[in-house]
Structures are given as C-alpha cells and as structure tokens.
Coordinates of N, CA and C in Angstrom, one line a residue:
M930 N 17.4 21.2 351.3 CA 16.9 21.3 350.0 C 17.3 22.5 349.3
R931 N 17.3 23.5 350.3 CA 18.1 24.8 350.0 C 19.5 24.6 349.9
R932 N 20.1 23.9 350.3 CA 21.5 23.5 350.3 C 21.9 22.7 349.1
L933 N 21.1 22.3 348.8 CA 21.6 21.3 347.8 C 21.2 22.0 345.9
L934 N 20.5 23.0 346.4 CA 20.2 23.3 344.7 C 21.2 24.2 344.3
P935 N 22.1 25.2 345.1 CA 23.6 25.6 344.6 C 24.4 24.7 343.9
F936 N 24.5 24.1 344.6 CA 25.2 22.7 344.7 C 25.6 21.7 342.9
A937 N 23.6 21.7 342.9 CA 23.1 21.2 341.6 C 23.6 21.9 340.8
M938 N 23.4 23.2 340.4 CA 23.5 24.1 339.7 C 25.0 24.2 339.1
V939 N 25.9 24.4 340.3 CA 27.1 24.2 340.0 C 27.6 23.3 339.5
S940 N 27.1 22.0 339.8 CA 27.7 21.0 338.7 C 26.7 20.9 337.7
F941 N 26.0 21.2 337.6 CA 25.4 21.5 336.3 C 26.3 22.4 335.3
V942 N 26.8 23.5 335.4 CA 27.6 24.5 334.7 C 28.8 23.5 334.7
A943 N 29.1 22.8 335.7 CA 30.5 22.4 335.3 C 30.7 21.1 334.2
A944 N 29.4 20.6 334.5 CA 29.2 19.4 333.5 C 29.3 20.3 332.0
I945 N 28.4 21.1 332.0 CA 28.7 21.8 330.5 C 30.2 22.6 329.7
A946 N 30.7 22.7 330.7 CA 32.0 23.3 330.5 C 33.1 22.1 329.9
L947 N 32.5 20.7 331.0 CA 33.7 20.0 330.7 C 33.1 19.5 329.0
T948 N 32.2 19.1 328.8 CA 31.7 18.6 327.6 C 31.1 19.6 326.6
G949 N 31.0 20.5 326.9 CA 30.6 21.4 325.4 C 29.4 21.4 325.5
C950 N 29.4 22.7 324.7 CA 27.6 22.4 324.0 C 27.8 21.9 322.9
H951 N 27.0 21.6 322.0 CA 27.1 20.5 320.9 C 26.7 21.9 319.7
D952 N 27.4 21.7 319.0 CA 27.5 23.0 317.6 C 27.3 22.5 316.5
P953 N 26.5 22.1 315.8 CA 26.2 21.8 314.3 C 26.9 22.3 313.3
R954 N 27.3 23.7 313.6 CA 28.5 24.3 312.5 C 29.7 23.2 312.8
N955 N 30.1 23.0 314.1 CA 31.3 22.4 314.5 C 31.3 20.8 313.6
A956 N 30.6 20.2 313.5 CA 29.8 19.0 313.0 C 30.2 18.7 311.8
E957 N 29.5 20.3 311.4 CA 29.4 20.2 309.4 C 31.0 20.4 309.4
R958 N 31.9 21.6 309.6 CA 33.2 21.8 309.3 C 34.1 20.1 309.8
D959 N 33.5 19.5 310.6 CA 34.5 18.9 310.6 C 34.1 17.5 309.3
R960 N 32.9 17.4 308.9 CA 32.7 16.7 308.0 C 33.4 17.1 306.5
F961 N 33.0 18.3 306.3 CA 33.8 19.4 305.0 C 35.0 19.1 305.0
K962 N 35.9 19.3 306.4 CA 37.6 18.9 306.4 C 37.6 17.2 306.4
A963 N 37.1 16.3 306.8 CA 37.3 15.1 306.5 C 37.2 14.5 304.9
E964 N 35.8 15.2 304.4 CA 35.9 15.4 302.7 C 37.3 15.5 302.2
A965 N 37.7 16.4 302.4 CA 38.5 17.5 301.7 C 39.7 16.6 301.9
D966 N 40.1 16.0 302.9 CA 41.3 15.6 303.3 C 41.2 14.2 302.3
A967 N 40.0 13.6 302.4 CA 39.9 12.5 301.2 C 39.9 12.8 300.1
A968 N 39.4 13.7 299.1 CA 39.9 14.2 298.1 C 41.7 14.3 298.0
R969 N 42.2 14.9 298.6 CA 43.6 15.4 298.8 C 44.4 14.0 298.5
A970 N 44.1 13.1 299.0 CA 44.8 12.2 299.2 C 44.2 11.1 297.8
E971 N 43.4 11.1 297.3 CA 42.7 10.2 296.2 C 43.8 11.2 295.4
Q972 N 43.5 12.4 294.9 CA 44.4 13.4 294.1 C 46.0 12.8 293.7
A973 N 46.4 12.9 295.1 CA 47.8 12.4 294.8 C 48.0 11.0 295.0
R974 N 46.8 9.8 295.2 CA 47.0 8.8 294.6 C 46.9 8.7 293.0
T975 N 46.3 9.3 292.3 CA 46.1 9.6 291.5 C 47.1 10.0 290.4
T976 N 47.9 10.9 291.5 CA 49.3 11.5 290.5 C 50.1 10.3 290.6
A977 N 50.3 9.6 291.7 CA 51.4 8.8 291.8 C 51.3 7.9 290.8
E978 N 49.8 7.5 290.4 CA 49.9 6.2 289.2 C 49.8 6.7 288.0
M979 N 50.1 7.8 287.6 CA 50.2 8.8 286.6 C 51.3 9.0 286.1
E980 N 52.1 9.1 287.5 CA 53.8 9.3 287.3 C 54.4 7.7 286.7
V981 N 54.0 6.5 287.3 CA 54.3 5.7 286.5 C 53.7 5.1 285.2
L982 N 52.5 5.3 285.1 CA 52.2 5.3 283.6 C 52.2 6.4 282.9
R983 N 53.3 7.5 283.2 CA 53.8 8.2 282.1 C 55.4 7.3 281.5
A984 N 55.5 7.1 282.7 CA 57.3 6.2 282.3 C 56.9 5.3 281.5
E985 N 55.9 4.3 282.0 CA 55.3 3.5 280.8 C 55.3 3.8 279.5
L986 N 54.8 5.5 279.3 CA 54.7 5.6 277.9 C 56.1 5.9 277.4
V987 N 56.9 6.5 278.3 CA 58.4 7.0 278.1 C 59.0 5.7 277.2
R988 N 58.6 4.6 278.3 CA 59.8 3.5 277.6 C 59.1 2.9 276.4
T989 N 57.9 2.8 276.5 CA 56.8 2.2 275.0 C 57.8 3.2 273.9
T990 N 57.6 4.5 273.8 CA 58.1 5.1 273.1 C 59.7 5.0 272.7
A991 N 60.4 4.7 273.8 CA 61.8 3.8 273.6 C 62.0 3.0 272.6
E992 N 61.1 1.9 273.2 CA 61.2 0.9 272.4 C 61.2 1.3 270.9
L993 N 59.6 2.1 270.4 CA 59.4 2.3 269.2 C 60.9 2.7 268.8
V994 N 61.3 3.7 269.1 CA 62.5 4.7 268.6 C 63.7 3.2 268.2
R995 N 64.0 2.0 269.0 CA 64.8 1.4 268.7 C 64.4 0.5 267.7
A996 N 63.0 -0.4 267.4 CA 62.7 -1.1 266.7 C 62.6 -0.5 265.2
R997 N 62.4 1.2 265.0 CA 62.7 1.6 264.2 C 64.0 2.3 263.1
A998 N 64.8 2.1 264.3 CA 65.8 2.6 264.0 C 66.9 1.1 263.7
E999 N 66.6 0.0 263.8 CA 67.0 -1.0 263.6 C 66.3 -1.9 262.2
L1000 N 65.3 -1.3 262.3 CA 64.6 -1.7 260.6 C 65.2 -0.7 259.8
D1001 N 66.0 0.6 259.8 CA 66.3 1.6 259.3 C 67.8 0.9 258.5
L1002 N 68.5 0.3 259.7 CA 69.7 -0.4 259.6 C 70.0 -1.5 258.6
I1003 N 68.7 -2.4 258.9 CA 68.4 -3.5 257.9 C 68.7 -2.6 257.0
A1004 N 67.5 -2.1 256.6 CA 66.8 -1.7 254.9 C 68.5 -0.8 254.5
G1005 N 69.5 -0.2 255.8 CA 70.6 0.3 254.5 C 70.0 1.9 254.5
R1006 N 69.1 2.0 255.9 CA 68.8 3.5 255.1 C 69.3 4.2 256.8
R1007 N 69.6 5.4 257.0 CA 69.9 6.3 258.3 C 68.6 6.4 259.1
P1008 N 69.3 6.1 260.4 CA 67.8 6.0 261.5 C 67.4 7.4 261.8
E1009 N 66.0 7.1 261.6 CA 65.8 8.4 261.8 C 64.3 8.3 263.4
P1010 N 65.3 8.8 264.4 CA 64.3 8.4 265.7 C 63.2 9.1 265.9
L1011 N 62.4 8.7 266.2 CA 60.9 9.5 266.4 C 61.4 10.3 267.8
P1012 N 60.5 11.3 268.0 CA 61.1 12.9 269.5 C 60.4 11.8 270.6
L1013 N 61.3 12.4 271.8 CA 61.3 11.3 273.0 C 61.1 12.2 274.0
P1014 N 60.0 12.3 274.8 CA 60.2 13.4 276.2 C 61.3 13.6 276.8
A1015 N 61.1 14.4 277.4 CA 62.2 15.5 278.0 C 63.0 14.1 278.8
P1016 N 64.4 14.3 279.1 CA 65.1 13.5 280.4 C 64.5 13.1 281.0
E1017 N 64.0 14.0 282.1 CA 63.8 13.7 283.2 C 62.5 13.2 283.2
T1018 N 61.8 12.9 282.7 CA 60.8 11.8 282.7 C 60.6 10.4 282.7
T1019 N 62.2 10.0 282.4 CA 62.6 8.7 282.3 C 63.5 8.5 283.7
S1020 N 63.8 9.6 284.4 CA 64.3 8.9 285.7 C 63.8 8.3 286.7
I1021 N 64.7 6.8 286.8 CA 64.2 6.0 288.3 C 63.9 6.8 289.1
E1022 N 65.3 7.5 289.2 CA 65.4 7.8 290.8 C 64.5 8.9 290.8
K1023 N 63.7 9.7 290.2 CA 62.4 10.5 290.2 C 61.3 9.7 290.5
Q1024 N 61.2 8.7 289.9 CA 59.9 7.7 290.0 C 59.8 7.8 291.8
F1025 N 61.0 6.6 291.8 CA 61.0 6.4 293.2 C 60.7 7.5 294.3
S1026 N 61.3 8.5 294.0 CA 61.4 9.5 295.2 C 60.0 10.4 295.2
T1027 N 59.1 10.4 294.0 CA 57.4 10.7 293.9 C 56.9 9.3 294.8
L1028 N 56.9 8.7 294.3 CA 56.2 7.8 295.2 C 56.3 7.7 296.8
H1029 N 57.5 7.5 297.3 CA 58.3 7.7 298.7 C 57.0 8.9 299.2
A1030 N 57.2 10.0 298.3 CA 56.4 11.5 298.5 C 55.0 11.0 299.3
N1031 N 54.6 10.7 297.7 CA 52.8 10.4 298.0 C 52.6 9.5 299.0
Y1032 N 53.9 8.0 299.5 CA 53.5 7.5 300.9 C 53.6 8.1 301.7
N1033 N 54.4 9.2 301.9 CA 54.4 10.3 303.2 C 53.6 11.1 303.7
K1034 N 52.4 11.4 302.4 CA 51.6 12.0 302.3 C 50.5 11.5 302.3
G1035 N 50.5 10.3 302.9 CA 49.3 9.2 303.0 C 48.5 9.3 301.7
A1036 N 49.0 9.3 300.5 CA 48.0 9.1 299.1 C 48.2 7.6 298.6
I1037 N 49.1 7.2 299.3 CA 49.1 5.5 299.0 C 49.1 4.7 300.3
T1038 N 48.6 3.3 300.5 CA 49.3 3.0 301.4 C 50.6 2.1 301.5
L1039 N 51.4 1.4 302.4 CA 52.4 0.7 302.0 C 52.1 -0.1 301.3
G1040 N 51.7 -1.2 300.7 CA 51.2 -1.9 300.0 C 51.2 -1.9 298.8
E1041 N 50.4 -0.5 298.7 CA 50.6 0.7 297.3 C 51.8 0.6 296.9
W1042 N 52.5 1.1 297.8 CA 53.8 1.8 297.5 C 55.0 1.1 297.0
G1043 N 54.7 -0.7 297.9 CA 55.7 -1.6 297.3 C 55.1 -2.2 296.3
T1044 N 53.7 -2.2 295.5 CA 53.5 -2.6 294.3 C 53.7 -1.9 293.2
L1045 N 53.7 -0.8 293.6 CA 54.4 0.7 292.3 C 55.2 0.5 292.4
K1046 N 56.5 0.6 293.2 CA 57.5 0.4 293.1 C 58.0 -0.9 292.5
T1047 N 57.8 -2.4 292.8 CA 57.8 -3.4 291.8 C 57.4 -3.1 290.3
K1048 N 56.6 -2.2 290.1 CA 56.1 -2.1 288.7 C 57.4 -1.1 288.0
V1049 N 57.4 -0.4 288.6 CA 58.9 0.3 287.8 C 59.8 -0.4 287.7
I1050 N 60.2 -1.0 289.0 CA 61.8 -2.0 289.0 C 61.3 -3.1 287.4
E1051 N 60.3 -3.4 287.5 CA 60.0 -4.7 286.3 C 59.8 -4.0 285.1
Q1052 N 59.8 -2.4 284.7 CA 59.4 -2.0 283.9 C 61.4 -1.6 283.1
I1053 N 61.7 -1.7 283.7 CA 63.6 -0.9 283.4 C 63.5 -1.8 282.4
P1054 N 63.5 -1.2 281.1 CA 64.1 -1.7 279.5 C 65.4 -2.3 279.5
K1055 N 65.3 -3.0 278.6 CA 67.2 -4.1 278.4 C 67.8 -2.9 278.1
T1056 N 67.4 -2.0 277.2 CA 68.7 -0.8 276.7 C 68.6 0.2 277.4
I1057 N 69.9 1.1 277.1 CA 69.7 2.5 277.4 C 68.6 3.4 277.1
F1058 N 67.8 4.1 278.0 CA 67.2 5.5 277.3 C 68.0 5.9 276.1
P1059 N 68.3 6.5 274.8 CA 68.9 7.2 274.0 C 68.8 8.8 274.9
T1060 N 68.2 9.3 275.6 CA 68.4 10.4 276.1 C 69.1 10.5 277.4
D1061 N 69.0 9.2 278.0 CA 70.5 9.3 278.9 C 71.5 8.8 278.9
R1062 N 72.1 10.0 279.1 CA 73.7 10.4 278.9 C 74.4 10.2 279.8
R1063 N 74.0 9.7 281.0 CA 75.4 9.3 281.8 C 75.6 8.0 282.3
T1064 N 77.0 8.0 282.8 CA 78.0 7.0 282.4 C 77.1 5.6 283.4
L1065 N 77.2 4.4 283.4 CA 77.0 3.4 284.2 C 76.8 4.0 285.7
G1066 N 78.5 4.1 285.9 CA 79.0 4.3 287.7 C 78.2 6.0 288.1
Q1067 N 77.7 7.0 287.2 CA 76.7 7.9 287.7 C 75.4 7.4 288.3
R1068 N 75.1 6.6 287.3 CA 73.9 6.3 287.4 C 73.9 5.1 288.5
M1069 N 74.5 4.6 288.9 CA 74.6 3.9 290.2 C 74.8 4.7 291.6
I1070 N 75.9 6.0 291.1 CA 75.6 7.0 292.5 C 74.1 7.4 292.6
D1071 N 73.6 8.0 291.9 CA 72.5 8.5 291.8 C 71.2 7.6 292.4
L1072 N 71.3 6.2 292.0 CA 70.3 5.2 292.2 C 71.2 4.8 293.8
H1073 N 72.2 5.0 294.6 CA 72.6 5.2 295.5 C 72.0 6.2 296.7
G1074 N 71.9 7.8 295.7 CA 71.1 8.7 296.6 C 69.4 8.0 296.9
S1075 N 68.7 7.2 296.1 CA 67.3 7.3 296.4 C 67.4 6.0 297.5
Y1076 N 68.6 4.9 297.7 CA 68.2 4.2 298.5 C 68.8 4.8 300.0
N1077 N 69.4 5.9 300.1 CA 70.0 6.4 301.0 C 68.9 7.4 301.7
A1078 N 68.1 8.0 300.2 CA 66.5 8.7 300.9 C 65.7 8.3 301.4
S1079 N 65.6 6.7 302.0 CA 64.7 5.8 301.3 C 64.0 5.4 300.7
D1080 N 64.2 5.8 299.9 CA 62.6 5.8 298.3 C 62.4 4.1 298.3
I1081 N 63.7 3.4 298.5 CA 63.2 2.0 297.9 C 64.4 1.5 299.1
T1082 N 64.2 0.1 299.1 CA 64.6 -1.1 299.9 C 66.0 -1.2 299.6
L1083 N 66.4 -2.2 300.5 CA 68.3 -2.8 300.6 C 67.7 -4.0 299.2
G1084 N 66.7 -4.5 299.1 CA 66.2 -5.8 298.0 C 66.5 -5.3 297.0
E1085 N 65.3 -3.8 296.9 CA 64.7 -3.3 295.7 C 66.2 -2.5 295.0
W1086 N 67.1 -1.8 296.1 CA 68.7 -1.8 295.4 C 69.1 -2.5 294.6
G1087 N 69.1 -3.6 295.1 CA 70.1 -5.0 294.8 C 69.1 -5.1 293.0
Q1088 N 68.3 -5.0 293.3 CA 67.2 -5.6 292.1 C 67.6 -4.2 290.6
V1089 N 67.4 -3.6 291.1 CA 67.5 -2.3 290.1 C 69.1 -2.2 289.5
K1090 N 70.3 -2.3 290.7 CA 71.9 -2.4 289.8 C 71.4 -3.4 289.5
T1091 N 71.2 -4.6 289.5 CA 71.3 -5.6 288.5 C 71.2 -5.2 286.6
K1092 N 69.7 -4.9 286.7 CA 69.4 -4.6 285.3 C 69.5 -3.7 285.3
L1093 N 70.5 -2.6 286.0 CA 71.3 -0.8 285.3 C 72.6 -1.8 284.5
I1094 N 73.4 -2.4 285.0 CA 74.2 -3.5 284.7 C 74.1 -4.1 283.8
A1095 N 72.6 -4.6 283.4 CA 73.1 -5.6 282.3 C 72.2 -5.3 281.3
Q1096 N 71.7 -3.4 281.4 CA 71.6 -3.0 280.4 C 72.5 -3.0 279.0
L1097 N 72.1 -2.8 277.5 CA 72.8 -2.5 276.8 C 72.4 -1.0 276.2
P1098 N 73.3 -0.6 275.3 CA 73.1 1.0 274.3 C 72.0 0.6 273.5
S1099 N 71.4 1.7 273.3 CA 70.0 1.8 272.4 C 71.0 1.6 270.7
P1100 N 70.6 1.1 269.9 CA 71.1 1.0 268.8 C 71.5 2.8 267.9
G1101 N 72.4 2.4 267.8 CA 73.2 4.1 267.1 C 73.4 4.5 267.6
M1102 N 73.4 4.5 269.7 CA 73.6 5.0 270.7 C 75.0 5.0 271.1
A1103 N 76.0 6.8 270.8 CA 77.2 6.9 271.0 C 77.1 6.7 272.3
G1104 N 77.6 6.3 273.4 CA 77.6 6.0 274.8 C 79.2 6.7 274.8
P1105 N 79.7 7.2 276.6 CA 80.9 7.2 276.8 C 81.9 6.5 276.7
N1106 N 82.7 7.0 276.8 CA 84.3 6.2 276.2 C 84.8 5.5 277.6
L1107 N 85.2 4.1 277.3 CA 85.4 3.4 278.5 C 86.5 3.7 278.9
D1108 N 87.7 4.8 279.1 CA 88.0 5.4 280.3 C 86.7 6.6 281.2
T1109 N 86.1 6.9 280.4 CA 85.4 7.7 281.6 C 84.5 6.6 282.5
E1110 N 83.8 5.9 281.3 CA 82.8 4.4 282.2 C 83.8 3.6 283.5
L1111 N 84.9 3.5 283.3 CA 85.6 3.0 284.4 C 86.2 3.5 285.6
G1112 N 86.0 5.1 284.9 CA 86.5 5.9 285.8 C 85.1 6.4 287.2
D1113 N 84.1 6.0 286.5 CA 82.9 6.2 287.0 C 83.1 5.3 287.8
L1114 N 82.7 4.2 287.6 CA 82.3 2.8 288.0 C 83.2 3.3 289.7
K1115 N 84.8 3.1 289.1 CA 85.8 3.4 290.8 C 85.0 4.3 291.8
R1116 N 84.3 5.5 291.2 CA 84.2 6.8 291.9 C 82.9 5.8 292.6
A1117 N 82.0 5.0 292.0 CA 80.9 4.4 292.4 C 80.9 3.6 293.5
Y1118 N 81.9 3.0 293.0 CA 82.3 1.4 294.1 C 82.6 2.0 295.6
D1119 N 83.9 3.4 295.1 CA 84.7 4.1 296.4 C 83.2 5.1 297.3
A1120 N 82.4 4.9 296.6 CA 81.2 5.3 297.0 C 80.2 4.8 297.9
N1121 N 80.7 3.6 297.9 CA 79.8 2.6 298.3 C 78.3 2.6 297.9
A1122 N 78.1 3.3 296.5 CA 77.2 2.3 295.7 C 77.0 1.0 294.7
M1123 N 78.0 0.8 295.0 CA 78.2 -1.0 294.6 C 78.9 -1.8 295.2
T1124 N 78.6 -3.0 295.2 CA 79.1 -3.9 295.7 C 80.8 -4.4 294.9
L1125 N 81.8 -5.0 295.9 CA 83.1 -5.4 294.7 C 82.4 -6.5 293.6
G1126 N 81.5 -7.5 293.7 CA 81.2 -8.6 292.7 C 80.2 -7.6 291.4
E1127 N 79.5 -6.6 292.1 CA 78.6 -5.5 291.1 C 79.7 -5.2 290.0
W1128 N 80.5 -4.0 291.0 CA 81.5 -3.8 290.4 C 82.6 -4.5 289.6
T1129 N 82.7 -5.5 289.2 CA 83.8 -6.0 288.8 C 82.8 -6.4 287.2
E1130 N 81.3 -6.8 287.6 CA 80.5 -7.3 286.6 C 80.2 -6.3 285.7
A1131 N 80.3 -4.9 286.3 CA 79.8 -3.9 285.9 C 81.2 -3.3 284.9
K1132 N 82.7 -3.7 285.3 CA 83.4 -3.2 284.1 C 83.7 -4.2 283.3
A1133 N 82.9 -5.2 283.3 CA 82.8 -6.7 282.3 C 82.0 -6.5 281.2
M1134 N 81.0 -5.7 281.5 CA 80.0 -5.1 280.8 C 80.3 -4.0 279.9
V1135 N 80.8 -3.0 280.6 CA 81.1 -1.8 279.8 C 82.4 -2.2 278.6
A1136 N 83.2 -2.8 279.4 CA 84.5 -3.3 278.2 C 83.5 -3.7 277.0
K1137 N 83.0 -4.7 277.4 CA 81.9 -5.1 276.3 C 81.1 -4.1 274.8
R1138 N 80.9 -2.5 275.7 CA 79.9 -2.6 274.8 C 80.8 -1.9 273.7

C-alpha cells in the first residue's frame, strides 16, 4: 500500500498538469473576447451595408440632377445641376473592394458578399455619373483591376462591362473627345481588360455619342 501512495500522488500531479486548473477568470476573458469579436463583425457588416446605401444615395442624387437638367432644357433654361457627392463615393471599384475587405474580415458571409455585389451591379445607372470624367477605356482598365484583385468573379466582371459599355453621357455632360476615347479603348483591349467583341461594341458606342 505504501508503494502505491507515491505513484498515486505522482499520477494526481500529472493529471493536474495536463488538464490545468479551472480558472473562472479565463472563462470570463474568453467570453468577453467572443463578444468583442462578434461586435466587431457586426460593425463591419453594418459598414458594408452602409457603403451600398451610400452608393444608392449617390445614384438617386444623380438621377435627380439628370431629371432637372432635362426639364430645364425642355423649358429653354440653362441647366442648374444639384451638388453631387464627392466623385470617389461613386466608384464601383471602391464598392467592390470594400465588400471584399469585409468578407475577408468575416464581417459578411460568402452568400451575403454575393448578394451585395449583385445589388451594386443591378444599381449601375444607364447614364454616366456627371462627376466621372474617365473615358470608357479607363473605366474598363480600372474594373479589370477589381477582377485581378478577386473583388468580382468572371461572370460579375462580364455583367459590369456590359452595363458600362451601354451607358450614355448625362444630359449636358461634355465627355472626352473621340480620339481619346478610342485610344483608351485600345489600351484597355491590349491590357486584356476587354474581349474583342466588347472592344468592337464599345468603339461603336463611343462613336455614337
């Protein structure tokens, strides 16, 4: 019996070393950490949703500007556009980048990320924002950067390009001259930012403007 006693004590000490003593403070710290992580994720998710809503506000404001300009032209008055938000808030590339960053941080799920990107694509207006002074070719090159950064999928990239090619200038908007447009479209095609078919269609569209 005396021989078994030291062995039992050693076994008891070893068991404590392996399992560790239960410390309520550790459990409390783990709980606070989990709650803080959840709060940060919720804040990031809200930020992503606010970014989409902010872009929607910009689009709505742009539509009001266009509608007022058209009414002024019909009435024979000089258009007096409403003030627009800063140009960077309208960048579709920035919107895609922000959504991707929130997905990487775990703020939104894969499904939510896809849904928000679809919403951004669906809300692309039929006319170019008056604050966007880039040529179509420049916009294609910038969008190619979004695809290369995995901000959008191949299918989403194609959808956005189709919408951008079909966009028309806002009423009274003086865009780049035709030579500049065609030159930038060639640069976009050479940079693999457009397919041959998209390049051909884009050239035809800018020639009509």
